[in-house]
XYZ file of C-alpha atoms in Angstrom:
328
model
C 90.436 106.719 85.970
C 90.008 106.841 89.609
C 90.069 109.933 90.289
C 87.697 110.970 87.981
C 84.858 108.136 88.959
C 85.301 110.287 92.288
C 84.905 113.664 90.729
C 81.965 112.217 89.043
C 80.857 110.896 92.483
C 80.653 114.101 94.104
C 79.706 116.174 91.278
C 76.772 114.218 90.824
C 75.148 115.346 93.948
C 76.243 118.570 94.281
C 74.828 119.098 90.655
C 71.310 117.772 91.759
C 71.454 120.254 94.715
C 72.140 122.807 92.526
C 70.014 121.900 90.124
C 66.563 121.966 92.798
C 67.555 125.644 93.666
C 67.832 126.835 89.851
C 64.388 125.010 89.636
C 62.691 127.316 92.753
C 63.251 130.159 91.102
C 60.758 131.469 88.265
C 61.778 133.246 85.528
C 64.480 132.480 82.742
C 67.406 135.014 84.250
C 65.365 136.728 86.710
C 67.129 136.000 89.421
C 71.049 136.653 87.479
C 70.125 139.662 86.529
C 69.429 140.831 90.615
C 72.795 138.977 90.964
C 72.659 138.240 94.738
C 75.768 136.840 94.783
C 77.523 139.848 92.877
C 79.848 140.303 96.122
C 81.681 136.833 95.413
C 81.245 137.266 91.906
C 82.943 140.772 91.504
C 85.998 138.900 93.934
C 85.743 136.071 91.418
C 85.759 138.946 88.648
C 89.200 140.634 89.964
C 90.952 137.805 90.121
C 90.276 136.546 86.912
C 91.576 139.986 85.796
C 94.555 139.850 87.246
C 95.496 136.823 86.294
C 94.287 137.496 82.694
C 96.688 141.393 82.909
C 99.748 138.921 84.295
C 99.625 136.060 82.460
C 97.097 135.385 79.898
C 97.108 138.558 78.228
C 100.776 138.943 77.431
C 101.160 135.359 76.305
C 97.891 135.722 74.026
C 99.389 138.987 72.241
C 102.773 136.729 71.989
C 100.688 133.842 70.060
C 99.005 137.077 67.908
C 102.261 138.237 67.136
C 104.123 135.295 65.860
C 101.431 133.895 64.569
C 99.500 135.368 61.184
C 95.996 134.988 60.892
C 95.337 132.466 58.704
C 97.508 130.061 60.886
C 95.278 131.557 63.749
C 91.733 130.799 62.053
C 92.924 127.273 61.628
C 93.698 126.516 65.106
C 90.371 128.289 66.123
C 88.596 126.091 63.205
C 90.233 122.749 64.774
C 88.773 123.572 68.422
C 85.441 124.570 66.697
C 85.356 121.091 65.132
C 86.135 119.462 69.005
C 83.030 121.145 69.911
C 80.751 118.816 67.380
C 80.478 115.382 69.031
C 79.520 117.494 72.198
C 76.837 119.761 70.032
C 75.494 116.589 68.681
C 74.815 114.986 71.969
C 73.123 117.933 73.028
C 70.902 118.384 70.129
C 70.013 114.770 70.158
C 68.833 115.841 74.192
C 66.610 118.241 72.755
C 64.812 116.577 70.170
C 66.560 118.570 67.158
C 67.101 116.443 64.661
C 68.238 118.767 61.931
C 71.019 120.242 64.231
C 72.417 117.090 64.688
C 72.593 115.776 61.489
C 74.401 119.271 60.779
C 76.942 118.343 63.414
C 77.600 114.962 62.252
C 78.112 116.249 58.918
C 80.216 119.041 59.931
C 82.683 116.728 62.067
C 83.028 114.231 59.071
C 83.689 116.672 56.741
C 85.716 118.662 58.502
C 88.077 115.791 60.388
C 88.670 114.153 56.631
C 88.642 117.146 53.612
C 89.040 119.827 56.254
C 92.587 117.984 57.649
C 91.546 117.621 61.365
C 89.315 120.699 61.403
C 91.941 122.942 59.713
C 89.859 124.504 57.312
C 85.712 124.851 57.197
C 84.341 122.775 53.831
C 81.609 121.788 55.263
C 80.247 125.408 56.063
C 80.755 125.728 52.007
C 78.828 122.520 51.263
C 75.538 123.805 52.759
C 76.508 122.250 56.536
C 76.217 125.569 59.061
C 77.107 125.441 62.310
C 75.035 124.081 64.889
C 76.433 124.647 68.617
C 74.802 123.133 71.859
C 75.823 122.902 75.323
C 74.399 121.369 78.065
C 73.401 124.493 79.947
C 71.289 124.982 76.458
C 69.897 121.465 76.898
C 68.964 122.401 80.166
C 67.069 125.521 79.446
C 65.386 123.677 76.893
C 64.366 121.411 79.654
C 62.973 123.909 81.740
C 65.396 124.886 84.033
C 65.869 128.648 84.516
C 69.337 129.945 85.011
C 69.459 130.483 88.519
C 72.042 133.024 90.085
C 74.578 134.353 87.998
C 78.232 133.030 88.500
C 81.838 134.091 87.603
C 83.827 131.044 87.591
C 87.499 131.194 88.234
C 89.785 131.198 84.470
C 86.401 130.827 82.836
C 84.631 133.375 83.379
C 81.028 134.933 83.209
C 78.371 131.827 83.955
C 75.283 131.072 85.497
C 74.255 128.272 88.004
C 72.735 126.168 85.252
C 75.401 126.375 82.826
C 78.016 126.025 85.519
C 76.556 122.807 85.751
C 76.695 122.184 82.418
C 80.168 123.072 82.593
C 80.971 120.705 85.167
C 78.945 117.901 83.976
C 80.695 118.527 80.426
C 84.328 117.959 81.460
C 83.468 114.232 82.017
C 80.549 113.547 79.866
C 81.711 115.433 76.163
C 83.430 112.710 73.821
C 86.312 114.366 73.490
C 87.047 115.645 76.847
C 86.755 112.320 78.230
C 88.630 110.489 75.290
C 91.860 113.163 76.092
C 91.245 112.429 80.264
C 91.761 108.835 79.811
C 94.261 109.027 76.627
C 97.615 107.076 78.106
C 99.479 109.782 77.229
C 101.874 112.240 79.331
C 99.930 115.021 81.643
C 101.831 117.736 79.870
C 100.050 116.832 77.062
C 97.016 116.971 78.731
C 97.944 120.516 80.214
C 98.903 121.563 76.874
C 95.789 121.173 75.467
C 93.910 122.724 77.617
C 96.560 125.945 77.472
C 95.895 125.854 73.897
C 92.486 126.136 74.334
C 92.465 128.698 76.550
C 94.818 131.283 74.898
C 92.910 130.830 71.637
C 89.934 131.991 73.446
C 91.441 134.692 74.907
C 92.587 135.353 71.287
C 89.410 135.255 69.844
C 88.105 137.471 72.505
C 90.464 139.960 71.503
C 89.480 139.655 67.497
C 85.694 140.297 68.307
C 86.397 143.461 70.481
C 85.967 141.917 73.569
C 88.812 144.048 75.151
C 87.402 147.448 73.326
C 84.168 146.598 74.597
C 85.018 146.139 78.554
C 87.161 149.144 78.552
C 84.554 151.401 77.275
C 82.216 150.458 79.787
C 81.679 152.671 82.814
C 81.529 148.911 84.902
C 83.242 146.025 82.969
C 81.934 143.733 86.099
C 78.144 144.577 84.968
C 78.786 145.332 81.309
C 80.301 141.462 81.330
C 77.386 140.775 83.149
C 74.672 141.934 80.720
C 76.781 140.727 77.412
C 76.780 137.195 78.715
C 73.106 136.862 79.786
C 71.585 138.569 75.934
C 74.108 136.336 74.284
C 73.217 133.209 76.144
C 69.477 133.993 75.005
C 70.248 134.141 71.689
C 71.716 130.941 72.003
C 69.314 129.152 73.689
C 66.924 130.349 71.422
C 69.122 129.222 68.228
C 68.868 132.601 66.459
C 71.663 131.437 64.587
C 68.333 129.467 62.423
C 65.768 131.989 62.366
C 66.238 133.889 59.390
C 64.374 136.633 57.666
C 65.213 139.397 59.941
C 65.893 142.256 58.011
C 69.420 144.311 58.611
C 69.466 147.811 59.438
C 71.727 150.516 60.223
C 75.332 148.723 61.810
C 73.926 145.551 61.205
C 71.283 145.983 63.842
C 67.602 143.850 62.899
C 65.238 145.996 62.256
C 61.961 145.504 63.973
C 59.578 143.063 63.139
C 56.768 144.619 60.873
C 58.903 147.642 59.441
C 58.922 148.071 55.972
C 61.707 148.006 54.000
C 63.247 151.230 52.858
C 63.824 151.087 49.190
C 67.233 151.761 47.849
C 67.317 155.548 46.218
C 68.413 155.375 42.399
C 66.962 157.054 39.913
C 64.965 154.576 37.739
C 61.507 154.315 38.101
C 59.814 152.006 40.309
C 56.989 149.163 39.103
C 54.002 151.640 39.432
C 55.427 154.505 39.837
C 54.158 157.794 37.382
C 57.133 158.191 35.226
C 58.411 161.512 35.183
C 58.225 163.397 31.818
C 61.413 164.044 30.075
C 62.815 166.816 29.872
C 62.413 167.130 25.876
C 65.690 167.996 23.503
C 65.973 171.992 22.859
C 65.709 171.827 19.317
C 65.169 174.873 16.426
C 62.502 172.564 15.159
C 59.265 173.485 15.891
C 57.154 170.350 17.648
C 53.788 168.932 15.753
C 51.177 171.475 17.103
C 53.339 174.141 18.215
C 52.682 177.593 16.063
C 55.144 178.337 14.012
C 57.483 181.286 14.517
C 56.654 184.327 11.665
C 59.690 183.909 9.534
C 60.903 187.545 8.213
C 58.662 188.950 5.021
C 60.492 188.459 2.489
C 60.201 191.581 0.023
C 56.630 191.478 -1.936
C 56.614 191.512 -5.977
C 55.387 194.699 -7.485
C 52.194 194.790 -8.859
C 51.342 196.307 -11.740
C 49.986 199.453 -11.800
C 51.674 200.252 -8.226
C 54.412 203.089 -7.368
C 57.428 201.803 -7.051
C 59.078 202.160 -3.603
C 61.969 204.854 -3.362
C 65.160 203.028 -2.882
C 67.007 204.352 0.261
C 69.348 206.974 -0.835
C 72.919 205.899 -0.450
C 74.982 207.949 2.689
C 77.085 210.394 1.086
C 78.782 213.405 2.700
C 78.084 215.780 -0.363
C 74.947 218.157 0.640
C 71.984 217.699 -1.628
C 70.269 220.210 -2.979
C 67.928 222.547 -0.309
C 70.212 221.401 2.560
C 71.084 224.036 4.548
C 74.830 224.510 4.073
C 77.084 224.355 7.225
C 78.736 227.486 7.959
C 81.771 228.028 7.160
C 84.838 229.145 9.896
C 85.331 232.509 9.734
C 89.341 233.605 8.486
């Protein structure tokens, strides 16, 4: 309890400090995208890396390995539901309403039908998720994100969610409810090892690792990753539908119309195309009919009679010159 009035006592300070520099500087990430303090942060950067290769990496694939995926999701699905006293607070901050009714509902439902957060009902009763952190409080505010940061274990930050970071581990429910639970530090320690390998895990399951080691520069790739999803965030795209989905799942852009699916029926409006009509001996309505073949005419009478065609015989008729014969 002590020592954490004290953290609080010199975090409180340091986070105003901080907190007048973010505010000098104009723009939303101007100033983390020039990254002035890239030197420290790329130090920062290999560190974390080589921890994460050593230690946090092999233990992670252990954890994948033993355990299957469903058992996996449900773990993930019982931090996510940590998260929503913490999201709640943060949307109340920000004047949002619906949000936080969504994360109210979401951590009843959840904690009681969901088993502790095991499973998700509430995202199947109409409750989505609504996340908010402090740094997104913040920005809402009007702070700008100041320089960007690597923090040690956790990674890719700025200034002004660094301080939402720090402000968090004292301030969110839950945080503060384990921090003064009278219960052993291992348990304590355990927690937050939990938490940290099924991030890592999760990292792994969205390509995180694919992603980093296809880049030409991991450092800035990180870099640029972090700042375009922390905009998104901010910005709760995660509410603004109607954007329409184009190739890879990539939003097409605003205005563009909307190819129509190739099939072959006829559109509303569209000139039908004639039909190809049957072949049929038949002949149409219209159409001239075909001369059929005379049929022989009845004699008249009073008319010659046509000669008959002679039948083919090999006897020579009379006048026909006869064939000579071989000579003995």
């Amino acid at each position: 309890m002590r020592s954490g009035r004290i953290a609080a006592r010199l975090l409180a300070p340091l986070a105003g400090a901080l907190l007048v520099s973010a505010c000098a500087t104009p723009g939303q990430y101007e100033l983390a995208q020039r990254d002035p303090l890239e030197k420290v942060n790329r130090g920062v950067w290999a560190v974390n890396q080589g921890a994460d290769k050593v230690l946090i990496k092999p233990v992670t694939k252990v954890y994948r390995t033993v355990a299957p995926k469903p058992v996996r999701q449900g773990v993930s699905n019982v931090f996510a539901n940590l998260t929503e006293p913490w999201s709640f607070v943060n949307n109340v901050l920000q004047g949002k309403g619906d949000r936080a009714g969504r994360n109210l509902a979401r951590f009843l439902i959840n904690s009681t039908i969901g088993i502790a957060g095991l499973w998700d009902p509430a995202s199947k009763l109409g409750a989505r998720p609504a996340p908010e952190a402090l740094g997104q409080t913040l920005a809402v505010w009007g702070l700008n994100g100041g320089p960007y940061l690597v923090l040690p274990l956790l990674g890719p930050s700025t200034l002004r969610d660094g301080i939402g970071s720090g402000v968090a581990a004292y301030a969110d429910p839950v945080k503060y409810a384990i921090n003064h639970a009278d219960i052993n530090v291992w348990y304590k320690r355990g927690y937050l090892a939990a938490y940290i390998i099924d991030s890592r895990s999760q990292l792994i399951e969205r390509g995180g690792d694919a992603f980093l080691e296809s880049s030409l520069d991991p450092y800035a790739a990180a870099r640029s990753a972090y700042l375009q999803i922390r905009t998104a965030q901010i910005a709760n795209q995660d509410d603004q539908g109607g954007a329409t989905q184009g190739a890879n799942g990539v939003p097409a852009p605003a205005g563009d119309s909307a190819t129509m699916p190739s099939t072959g029926a006829p559109l509303p409006g569209d000139d039908e195309p004639a039909a190809p009509l049957p072949q049929s001996s038949a002949p149409l309505p219209g159409d001239d009919a075909p001369a059929a073949p005379a049929a022989p005419a009845a004699p008249q009478p009073g008319t010659a009679q046509p000669a008959a065609p002679l039948p083919q015989s090999a006897a020579p008729l009379p006048g026909d010159d006869a064939p000579a014969t071989p000579r003995p």
